[in-house]
CSV table of C-alpha atoms and ligand atoms in Angstrom, one decimal:
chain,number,residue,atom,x,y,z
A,447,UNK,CA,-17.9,-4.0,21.3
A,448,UNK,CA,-17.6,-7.4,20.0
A,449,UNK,CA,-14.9,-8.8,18.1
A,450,UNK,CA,-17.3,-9.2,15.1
A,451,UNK,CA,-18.7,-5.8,14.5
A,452,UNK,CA,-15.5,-4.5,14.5
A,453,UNK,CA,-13.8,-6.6,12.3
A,454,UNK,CA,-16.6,-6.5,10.3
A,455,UNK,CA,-16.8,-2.4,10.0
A,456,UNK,CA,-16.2,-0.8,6.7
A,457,UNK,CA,-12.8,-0.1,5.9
A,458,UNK,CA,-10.2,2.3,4.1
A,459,UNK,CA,-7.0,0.9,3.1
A,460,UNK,CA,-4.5,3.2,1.8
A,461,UNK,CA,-1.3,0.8,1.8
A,462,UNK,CA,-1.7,-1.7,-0.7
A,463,UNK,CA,0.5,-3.1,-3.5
A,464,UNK,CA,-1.4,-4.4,-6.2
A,465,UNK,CA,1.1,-7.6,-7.4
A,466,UNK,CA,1.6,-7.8,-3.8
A,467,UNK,CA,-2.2,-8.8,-3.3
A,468,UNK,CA,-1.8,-11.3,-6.0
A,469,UNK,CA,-2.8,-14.9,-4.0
A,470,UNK,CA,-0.2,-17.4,-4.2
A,471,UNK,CA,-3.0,-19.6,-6.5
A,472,UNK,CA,-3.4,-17.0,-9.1
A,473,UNK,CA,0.6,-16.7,-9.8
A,474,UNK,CA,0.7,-20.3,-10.2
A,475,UNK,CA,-2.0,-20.8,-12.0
A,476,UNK,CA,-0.9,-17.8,-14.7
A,477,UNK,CA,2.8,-19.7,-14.6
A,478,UNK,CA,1.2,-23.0,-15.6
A,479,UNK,CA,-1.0,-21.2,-18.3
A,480,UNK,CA,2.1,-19.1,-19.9
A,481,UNK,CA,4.8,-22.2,-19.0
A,482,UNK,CA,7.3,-19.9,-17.4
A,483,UNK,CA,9.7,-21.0,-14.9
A,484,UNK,CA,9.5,-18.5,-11.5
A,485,UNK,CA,11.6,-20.9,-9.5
A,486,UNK,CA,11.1,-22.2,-6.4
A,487,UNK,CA,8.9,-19.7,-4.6
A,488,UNK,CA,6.2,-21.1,-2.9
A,489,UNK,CA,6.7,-23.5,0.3
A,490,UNK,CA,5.1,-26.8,0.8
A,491,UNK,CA,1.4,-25.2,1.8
A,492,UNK,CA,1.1,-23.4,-1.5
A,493,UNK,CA,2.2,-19.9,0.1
A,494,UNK,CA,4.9,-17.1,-1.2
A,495,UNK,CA,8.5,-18.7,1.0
A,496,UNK,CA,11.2,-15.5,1.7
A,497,UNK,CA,12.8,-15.6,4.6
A,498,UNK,CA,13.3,-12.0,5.0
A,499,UNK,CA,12.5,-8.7,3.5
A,500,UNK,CA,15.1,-8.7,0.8
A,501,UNK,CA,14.4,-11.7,-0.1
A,502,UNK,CA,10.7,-10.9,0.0
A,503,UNK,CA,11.8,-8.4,-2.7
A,504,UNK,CA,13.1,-11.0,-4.7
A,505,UNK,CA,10.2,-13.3,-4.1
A,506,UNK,CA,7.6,-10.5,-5.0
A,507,UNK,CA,9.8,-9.5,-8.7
A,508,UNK,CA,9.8,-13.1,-9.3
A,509,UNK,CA,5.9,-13.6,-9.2
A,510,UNK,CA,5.7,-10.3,-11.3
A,511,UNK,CA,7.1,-11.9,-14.4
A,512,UNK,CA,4.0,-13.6,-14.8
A,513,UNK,CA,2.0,-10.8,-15.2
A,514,UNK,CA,2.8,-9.9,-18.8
A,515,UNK,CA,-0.3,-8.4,-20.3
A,516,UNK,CA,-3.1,-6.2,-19.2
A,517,UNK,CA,-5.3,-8.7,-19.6
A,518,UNK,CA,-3.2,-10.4,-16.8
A,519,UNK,CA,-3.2,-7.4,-14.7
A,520,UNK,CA,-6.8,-6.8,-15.6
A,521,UNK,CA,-7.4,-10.7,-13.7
A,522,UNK,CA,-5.1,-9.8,-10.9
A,523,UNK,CA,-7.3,-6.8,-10.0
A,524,UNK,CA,-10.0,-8.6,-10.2
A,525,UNK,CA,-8.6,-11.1,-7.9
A,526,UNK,CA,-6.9,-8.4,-5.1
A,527,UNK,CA,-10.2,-6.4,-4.6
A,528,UNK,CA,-12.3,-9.3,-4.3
A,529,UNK,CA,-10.3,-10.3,-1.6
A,530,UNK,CA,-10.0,-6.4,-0.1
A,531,UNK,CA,-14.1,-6.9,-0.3
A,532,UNK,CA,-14.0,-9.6,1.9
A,533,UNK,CA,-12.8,-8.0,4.3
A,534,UNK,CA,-15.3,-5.0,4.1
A,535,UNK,CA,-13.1,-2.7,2.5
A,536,UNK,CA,-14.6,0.0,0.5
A,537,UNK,CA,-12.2,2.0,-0.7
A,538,UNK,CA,-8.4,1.2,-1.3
A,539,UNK,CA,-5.5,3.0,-3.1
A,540,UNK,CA,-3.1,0.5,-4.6
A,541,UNK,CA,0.2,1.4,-5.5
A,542,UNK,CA,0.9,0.4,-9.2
A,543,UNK,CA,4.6,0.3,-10.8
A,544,UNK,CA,5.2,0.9,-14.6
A,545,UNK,CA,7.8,-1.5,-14.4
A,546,UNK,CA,5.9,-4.1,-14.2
A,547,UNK,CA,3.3,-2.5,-16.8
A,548,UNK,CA,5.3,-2.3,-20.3
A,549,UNK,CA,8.8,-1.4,-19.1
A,550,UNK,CA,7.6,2.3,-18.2
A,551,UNK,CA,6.5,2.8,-21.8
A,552,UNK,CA,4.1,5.7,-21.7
A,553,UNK,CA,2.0,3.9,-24.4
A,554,UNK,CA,1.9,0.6,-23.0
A,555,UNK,CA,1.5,2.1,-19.4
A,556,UNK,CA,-1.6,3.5,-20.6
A,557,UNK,CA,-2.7,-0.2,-22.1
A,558,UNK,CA,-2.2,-1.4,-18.6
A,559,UNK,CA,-3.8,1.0,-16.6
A,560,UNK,CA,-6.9,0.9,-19.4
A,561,UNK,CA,-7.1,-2.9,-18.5
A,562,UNK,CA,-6.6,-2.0,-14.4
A,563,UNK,CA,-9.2,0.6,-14.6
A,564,UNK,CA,-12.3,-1.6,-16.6
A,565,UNK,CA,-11.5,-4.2,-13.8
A,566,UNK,CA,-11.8,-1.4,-11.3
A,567,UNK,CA,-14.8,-0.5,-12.5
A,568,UNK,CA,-16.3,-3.9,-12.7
A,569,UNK,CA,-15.6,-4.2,-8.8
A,570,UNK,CA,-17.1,-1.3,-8.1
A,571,UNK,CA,-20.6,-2.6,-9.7
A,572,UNK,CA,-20.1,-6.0,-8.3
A,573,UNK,CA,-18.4,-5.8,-4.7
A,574,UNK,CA,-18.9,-2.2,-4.0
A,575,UNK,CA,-15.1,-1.9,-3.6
A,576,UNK,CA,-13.6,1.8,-5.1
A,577,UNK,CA,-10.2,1.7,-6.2
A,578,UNK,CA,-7.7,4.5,-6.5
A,579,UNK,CA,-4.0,4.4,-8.2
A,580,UNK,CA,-0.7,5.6,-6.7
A,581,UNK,CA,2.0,5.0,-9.3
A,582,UNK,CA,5.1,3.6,-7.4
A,583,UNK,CA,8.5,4.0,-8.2
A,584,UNK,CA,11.1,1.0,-7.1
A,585,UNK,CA,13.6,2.8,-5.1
A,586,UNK,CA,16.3,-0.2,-5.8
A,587,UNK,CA,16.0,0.4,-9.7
A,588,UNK,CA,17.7,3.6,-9.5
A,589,UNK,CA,16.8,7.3,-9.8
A,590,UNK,CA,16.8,6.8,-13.6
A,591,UNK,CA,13.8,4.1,-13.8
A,592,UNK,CA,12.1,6.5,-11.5
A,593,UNK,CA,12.0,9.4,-13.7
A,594,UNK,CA,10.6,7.5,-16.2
A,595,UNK,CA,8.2,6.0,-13.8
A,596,UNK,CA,7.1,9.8,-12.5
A,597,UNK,CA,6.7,10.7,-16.3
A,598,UNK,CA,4.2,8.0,-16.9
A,599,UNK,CA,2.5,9.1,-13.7
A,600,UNK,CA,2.8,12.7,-14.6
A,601,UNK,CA,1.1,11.7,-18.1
A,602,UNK,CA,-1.8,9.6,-16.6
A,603,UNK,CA,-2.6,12.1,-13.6
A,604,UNK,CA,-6.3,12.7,-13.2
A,605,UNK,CA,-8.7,11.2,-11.1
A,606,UNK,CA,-7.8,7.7,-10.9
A,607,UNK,CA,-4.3,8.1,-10.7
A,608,UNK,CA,-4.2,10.1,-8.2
A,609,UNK,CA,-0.7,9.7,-6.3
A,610,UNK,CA,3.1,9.2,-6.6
A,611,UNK,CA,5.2,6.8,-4.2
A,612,UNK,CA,8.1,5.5,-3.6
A,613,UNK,CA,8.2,1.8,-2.8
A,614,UNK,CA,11.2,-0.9,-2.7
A,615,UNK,CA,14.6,-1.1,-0.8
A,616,UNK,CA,14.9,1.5,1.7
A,617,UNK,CA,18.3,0.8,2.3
A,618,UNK,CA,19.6,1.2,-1.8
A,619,UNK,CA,20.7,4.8,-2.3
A,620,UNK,CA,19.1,7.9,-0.7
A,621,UNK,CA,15.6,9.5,-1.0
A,622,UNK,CA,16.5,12.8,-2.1
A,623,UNK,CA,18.0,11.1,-5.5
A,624,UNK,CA,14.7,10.8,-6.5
A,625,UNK,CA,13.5,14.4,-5.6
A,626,UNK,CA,12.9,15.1,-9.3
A,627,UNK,CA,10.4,12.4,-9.9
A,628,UNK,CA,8.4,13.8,-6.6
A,629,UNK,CA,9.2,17.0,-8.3
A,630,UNK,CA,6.9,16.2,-11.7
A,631,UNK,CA,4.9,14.3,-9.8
A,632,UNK,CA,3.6,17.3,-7.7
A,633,UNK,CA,3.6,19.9,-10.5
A,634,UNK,CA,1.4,17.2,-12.5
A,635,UNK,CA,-0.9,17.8,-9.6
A,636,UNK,CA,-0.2,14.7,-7.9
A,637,UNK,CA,-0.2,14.0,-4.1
A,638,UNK,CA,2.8,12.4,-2.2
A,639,UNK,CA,3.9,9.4,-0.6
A,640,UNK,CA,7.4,7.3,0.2
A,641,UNK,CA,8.2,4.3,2.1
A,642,UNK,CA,10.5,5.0,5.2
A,643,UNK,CA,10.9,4.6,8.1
A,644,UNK,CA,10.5,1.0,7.7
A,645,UNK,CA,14.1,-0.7,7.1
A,646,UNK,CA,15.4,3.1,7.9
A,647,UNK,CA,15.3,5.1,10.6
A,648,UNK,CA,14.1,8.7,11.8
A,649,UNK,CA,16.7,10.4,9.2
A,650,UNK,CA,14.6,8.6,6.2
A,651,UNK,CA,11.6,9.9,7.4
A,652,UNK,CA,13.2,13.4,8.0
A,653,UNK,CA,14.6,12.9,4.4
A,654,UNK,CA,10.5,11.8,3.1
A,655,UNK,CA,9.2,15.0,4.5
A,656,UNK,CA,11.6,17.3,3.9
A,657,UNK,CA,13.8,16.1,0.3
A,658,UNK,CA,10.2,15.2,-0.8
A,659,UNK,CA,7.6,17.0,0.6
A,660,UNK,CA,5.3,14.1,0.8
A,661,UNK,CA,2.4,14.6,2.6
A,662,UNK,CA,2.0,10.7,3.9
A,663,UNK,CA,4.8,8.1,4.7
A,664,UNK,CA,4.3,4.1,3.9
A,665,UNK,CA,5.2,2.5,7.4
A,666,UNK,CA,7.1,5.6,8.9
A,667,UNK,CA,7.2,3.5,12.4
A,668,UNK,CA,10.6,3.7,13.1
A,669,UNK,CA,9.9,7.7,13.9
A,670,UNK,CA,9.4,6.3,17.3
A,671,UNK,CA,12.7,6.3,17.9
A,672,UNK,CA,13.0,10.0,17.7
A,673,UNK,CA,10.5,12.1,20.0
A,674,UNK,CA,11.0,15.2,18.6
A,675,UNK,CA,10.5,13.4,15.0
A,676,UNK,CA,6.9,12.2,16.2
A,677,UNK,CA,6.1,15.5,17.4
A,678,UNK,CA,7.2,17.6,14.4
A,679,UNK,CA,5.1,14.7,12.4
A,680,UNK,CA,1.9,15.0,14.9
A,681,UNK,CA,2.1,18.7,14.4
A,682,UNK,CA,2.8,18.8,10.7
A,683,UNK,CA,-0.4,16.3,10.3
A,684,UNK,CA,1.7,13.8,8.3
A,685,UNK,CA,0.0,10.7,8.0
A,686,UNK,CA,1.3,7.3,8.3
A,687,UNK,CA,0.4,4.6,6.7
A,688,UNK,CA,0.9,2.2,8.7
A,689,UNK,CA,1.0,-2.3,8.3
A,690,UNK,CA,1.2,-3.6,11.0
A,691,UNK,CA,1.1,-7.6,10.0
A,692,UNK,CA,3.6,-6.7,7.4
A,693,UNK,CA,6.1,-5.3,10.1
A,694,UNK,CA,5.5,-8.5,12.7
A,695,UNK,CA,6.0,-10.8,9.4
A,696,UNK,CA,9.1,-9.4,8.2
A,697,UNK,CA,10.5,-9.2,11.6
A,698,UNK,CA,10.5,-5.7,12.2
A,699,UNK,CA,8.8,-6.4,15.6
A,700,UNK,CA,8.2,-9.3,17.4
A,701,UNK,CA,4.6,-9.2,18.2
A,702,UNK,CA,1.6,-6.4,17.8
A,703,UNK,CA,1.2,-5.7,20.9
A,704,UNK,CA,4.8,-4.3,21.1
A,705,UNK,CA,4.2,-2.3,17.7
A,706,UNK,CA,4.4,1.4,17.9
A,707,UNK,CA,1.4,2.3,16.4
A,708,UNK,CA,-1.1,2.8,19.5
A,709,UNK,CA,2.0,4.7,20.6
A,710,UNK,CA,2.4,6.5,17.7
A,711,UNK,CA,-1.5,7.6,18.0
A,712,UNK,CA,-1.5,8.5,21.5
A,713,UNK,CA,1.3,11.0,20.6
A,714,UNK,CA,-1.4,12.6,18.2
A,715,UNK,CA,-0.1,11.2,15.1
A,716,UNK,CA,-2.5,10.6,12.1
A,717,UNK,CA,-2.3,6.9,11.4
A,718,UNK,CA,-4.4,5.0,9.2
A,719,UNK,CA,-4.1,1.0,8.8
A,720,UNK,CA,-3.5,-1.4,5.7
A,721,UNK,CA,-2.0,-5.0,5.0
A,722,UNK,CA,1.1,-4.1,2.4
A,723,UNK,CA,1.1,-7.1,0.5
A,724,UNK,CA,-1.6,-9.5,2.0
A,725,UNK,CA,-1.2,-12.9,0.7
A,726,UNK,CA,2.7,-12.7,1.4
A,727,UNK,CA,1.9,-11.9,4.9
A,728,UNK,CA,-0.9,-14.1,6.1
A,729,UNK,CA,-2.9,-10.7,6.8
A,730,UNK,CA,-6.4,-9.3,5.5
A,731,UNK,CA,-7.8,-5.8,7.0
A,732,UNK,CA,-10.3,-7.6,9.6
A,733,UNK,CA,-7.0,-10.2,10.7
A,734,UNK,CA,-5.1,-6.4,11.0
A,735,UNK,CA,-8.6,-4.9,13.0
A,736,UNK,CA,-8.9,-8.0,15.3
A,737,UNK,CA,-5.0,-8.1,15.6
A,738,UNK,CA,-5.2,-4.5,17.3
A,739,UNK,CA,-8.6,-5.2,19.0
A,740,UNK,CA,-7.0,-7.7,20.7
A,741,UNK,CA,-3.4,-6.0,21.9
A,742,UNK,CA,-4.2,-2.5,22.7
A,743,UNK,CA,-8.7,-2.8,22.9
A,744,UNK,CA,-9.4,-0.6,20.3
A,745,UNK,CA,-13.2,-0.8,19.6
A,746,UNK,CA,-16.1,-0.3,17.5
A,747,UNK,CA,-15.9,3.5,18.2
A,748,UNK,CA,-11.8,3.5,17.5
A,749,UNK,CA,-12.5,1.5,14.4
A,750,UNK,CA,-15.1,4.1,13.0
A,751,UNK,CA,-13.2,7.2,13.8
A,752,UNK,CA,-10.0,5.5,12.3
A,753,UNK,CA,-12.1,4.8,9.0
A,754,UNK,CA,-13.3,8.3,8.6
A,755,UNK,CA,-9.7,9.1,9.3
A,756,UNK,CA,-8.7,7.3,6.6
A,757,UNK,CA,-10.6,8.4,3.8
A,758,UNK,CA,-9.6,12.1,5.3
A,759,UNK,CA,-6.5,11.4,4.2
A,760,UNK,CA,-7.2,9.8,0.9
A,761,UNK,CA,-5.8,11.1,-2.0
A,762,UNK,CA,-9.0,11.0,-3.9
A,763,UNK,CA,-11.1,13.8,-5.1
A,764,UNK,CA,-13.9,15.9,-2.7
A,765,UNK,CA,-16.7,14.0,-4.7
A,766,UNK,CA,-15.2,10.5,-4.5
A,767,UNK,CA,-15.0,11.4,-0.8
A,768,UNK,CA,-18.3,12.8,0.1
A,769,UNK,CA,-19.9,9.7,-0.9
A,770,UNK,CA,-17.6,7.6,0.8
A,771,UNK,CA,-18.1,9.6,3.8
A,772,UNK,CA,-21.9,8.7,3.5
A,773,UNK,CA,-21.4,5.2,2.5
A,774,UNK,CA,-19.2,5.2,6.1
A,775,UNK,CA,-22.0,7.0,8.1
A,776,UNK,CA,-24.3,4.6,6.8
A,777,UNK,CA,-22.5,1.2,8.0
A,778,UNK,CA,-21.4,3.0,11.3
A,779,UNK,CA,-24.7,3.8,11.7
B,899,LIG,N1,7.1,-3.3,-1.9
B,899,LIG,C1,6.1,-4.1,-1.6
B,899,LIG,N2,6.0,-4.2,-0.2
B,899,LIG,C2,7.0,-3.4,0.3
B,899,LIG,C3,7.4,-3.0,1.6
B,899,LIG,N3,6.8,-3.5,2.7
B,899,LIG,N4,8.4,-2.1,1.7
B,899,LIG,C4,8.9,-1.6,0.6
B,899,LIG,N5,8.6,-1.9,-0.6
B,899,LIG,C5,7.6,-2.8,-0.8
B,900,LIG,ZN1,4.5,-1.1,1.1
C-alpha cells in the first residue's frame, strides 16, 4: 500500500455535524455580512479557540448564531460537502439540530431542511458527494427541547431524513430522560443513534443500547474499559462510530496510536470512521485514514473493507445503498 491510495480511497462518513463542518472563514465571513457580534472565538491563525470540550460546546453554539436562514444553512452545506469531497468522501450522514433551524418549529424546520436538501442535491451533481440527514437532539437543552426536536424528525422522516441522535453534553442529565423522543423517533420508522461513551463511561453506553435501543453509538470508545461491554457490543453488532482526531483534540487520549479503536476492532466490534466536527479539530477523513495508516498499518485492503463496512451500516435506503456499493467496487477496483 502506499500512503496515497489509501488516503485517497473512497470514503463513508457516518459521524458528521453539519455547523460543526462549518470552516472557521465561512462563520466569519457570514458575521461580517449580518454585523453580529460572536465574541472572541477564533485564535490568532483564523481557527475556532476552546480549550476543552465544554468550552468547545460553547464555541460551536456561538458560531451557530450566524446561521439564521436557510439560505445560510443552504451556503454552509454547500461549503461542508465540498470539503467532505476533498477528501474522497462519497456518502456522509450529517447530523442536523432543529434548534439551530427555526427554534424546532415544524414549519420552519421544513424551510430549512427544503434549503439543506436543494444544496444536497446540487453536491450530488457537482462533487458526487451523497448526503443523508440524522436529526440531532442537544442532550444539554433538556428532555423537553428534545421532544420537540424528535417531533420535527418524526414529521420529516422519509428518505433523506433518515435517523434520530443524540448529540451534546454527555455529562447533563441521563439518557433514558430522553427515551420518549427515541421512542417517536423509531415508531416514525426512524433508525437510532446517541453519543456516549465519549465524556461517559461503559454505563452510558449500557444506557444507549439498552434505555434507547439504538442501533449505533457516536464515539462509544470508552466501552473499552468494560470487557464484557465490548463483547456484548461485538455480539449484538452495534456499530460505533468512531472519531478519532476529535478524541486526540479534545484530550480524550493523548495520541492515535494509544486510541482504542484498532482494539476495539480486533475484539470484533463494528467500527466505522468520521471527523465530528472537522474544522474545529484540524481533521479531514484522508488526515483521519493516514492518521491510522500510520499508528496501527491499516492498508489499502483495511481501508476498502472498512468503507463497504460503512455504508453496511448506513442508515440509508437498499437503493441508495446498492449504488453506493457499486460506486465503491468501482474505485476499489
Ligand atoms: N456536538 C458536536 N460535536 C460533539 C461531540 N464530539 N460530542 C457531543 N456533541 C457534539
Ligand atoms: Zn459528534
Amino acid at each position: 500500500m502506499t500512503y496515497l491510495s489509501a488516503t485517497n480511497s473512497a470514503k463513508i462518513e457516518l459521524h458528521l455535524h453539519l455547523e460543526g463542518g462549518a470552516p472557521p472563514a465561512f462563520i466569519r465571513g457570514l458575521a461580517q455580512e449580518k454585523q453580529v457580534d460572536i465574541g472572541g472565538i477564533f485564535d490568532t491563525h483564523g481557527n475556532y479557540k476552546y480549550t476543552d470540550f465544554w468550552d468547545f460546546l460553547r464555541v460551536y453554539e456561538a458560531a451557530t448564531q450566524v446561521l439564521q436562514t436557510p439560505q445560510d444553512f443552504h451556503r454552509l452545506t454547500l461549503a461542508v460537502l465540498e470539503e467532505s469531497a476533498k477528501s474522497g468522501v462519497i456518502y456522509t450522514e450529517a447530523f442536523l439540530s432543529p434548534d439551530f433551524c427555526g427554534g424546532r418549529d415544524v414549519g420552519a424546520w421544513r424551510e430549512y431542511l427544503h434549503a439543506i436538501r436543494e444544496a444536497a442535491d446540487i453536491a450530488e451533481k457537482i462533487m458526487g458527494i451523497t448526503l443523508r440527514g440524522i436529526v440531532t437532539p442537544i442532550r444539554h437543552f433538556g428532555p423537553d427541547k428534545a421532544r420537540e426536536t424528535a417531533i420535527c424528525a418524526a414529521e420529516t422522516a422519509g428518505d433523506w431524513i433518515v435517523g434520530l441522535g443524540i448529540g451534546g453534553d454527555e455529562k447533563s442529565g441521563h439518557l433514558s430522560d430522553f427515551a420518549w423522543s427515541f421512542d417517536c423517533a423509531r415508531e416514525a420508522g426512524l433508525r437510532l443513534t446517541a453519543h456516549a461513551g465519549e465524556w461517559g463511561g461503559p454505563d452510558s453506553v449500557r444506557s444507549a443500547i439498552q434505555d434507547l435501543k439504538v442501533e449505533r453509538i457516536g464515539h462509544g470508545v470508552r466501552a473499552i474499559e468494560d470487557l464484557a461491554l465490548v463483547d456484548e457490543i461485538a455480539e449484538k453488532g452495534v456499530v460505533l462510530e468512531v472519531c478519532p482526531g476529535s478524541n486526540v483534540a479534545l484530550g480524550l487520549y493523548p495520541s492515535i496510536r494509544k486510541h482504542p479503536i484498532n482494539e476495539l476492532y480486533k475484539r470484533g466490534v463494528r467500527i466505522t470512521v468520521s471527523t465530528d466536527d472537522p474544522p474545529f479539530f484540524h481533521t479531514t477523513m484522508q488526515k483521519e485514514y493516514a492518521a491510522l495508516h500510520d499508528a496501527f498499518d491499516w492498508d489499502e485492503a483495511f481501508f476498502d473493507q472498512l468503507a463497504k463496512a460503512s455504508l453496511d451500516a448506513a442508515f440509508c435506503d437498499a437503493d441508495t445503498k446498492a449504488r453506493l456499493h457499486k460506486t465503491l467496487e468501482q474505485a476499489h477496483a
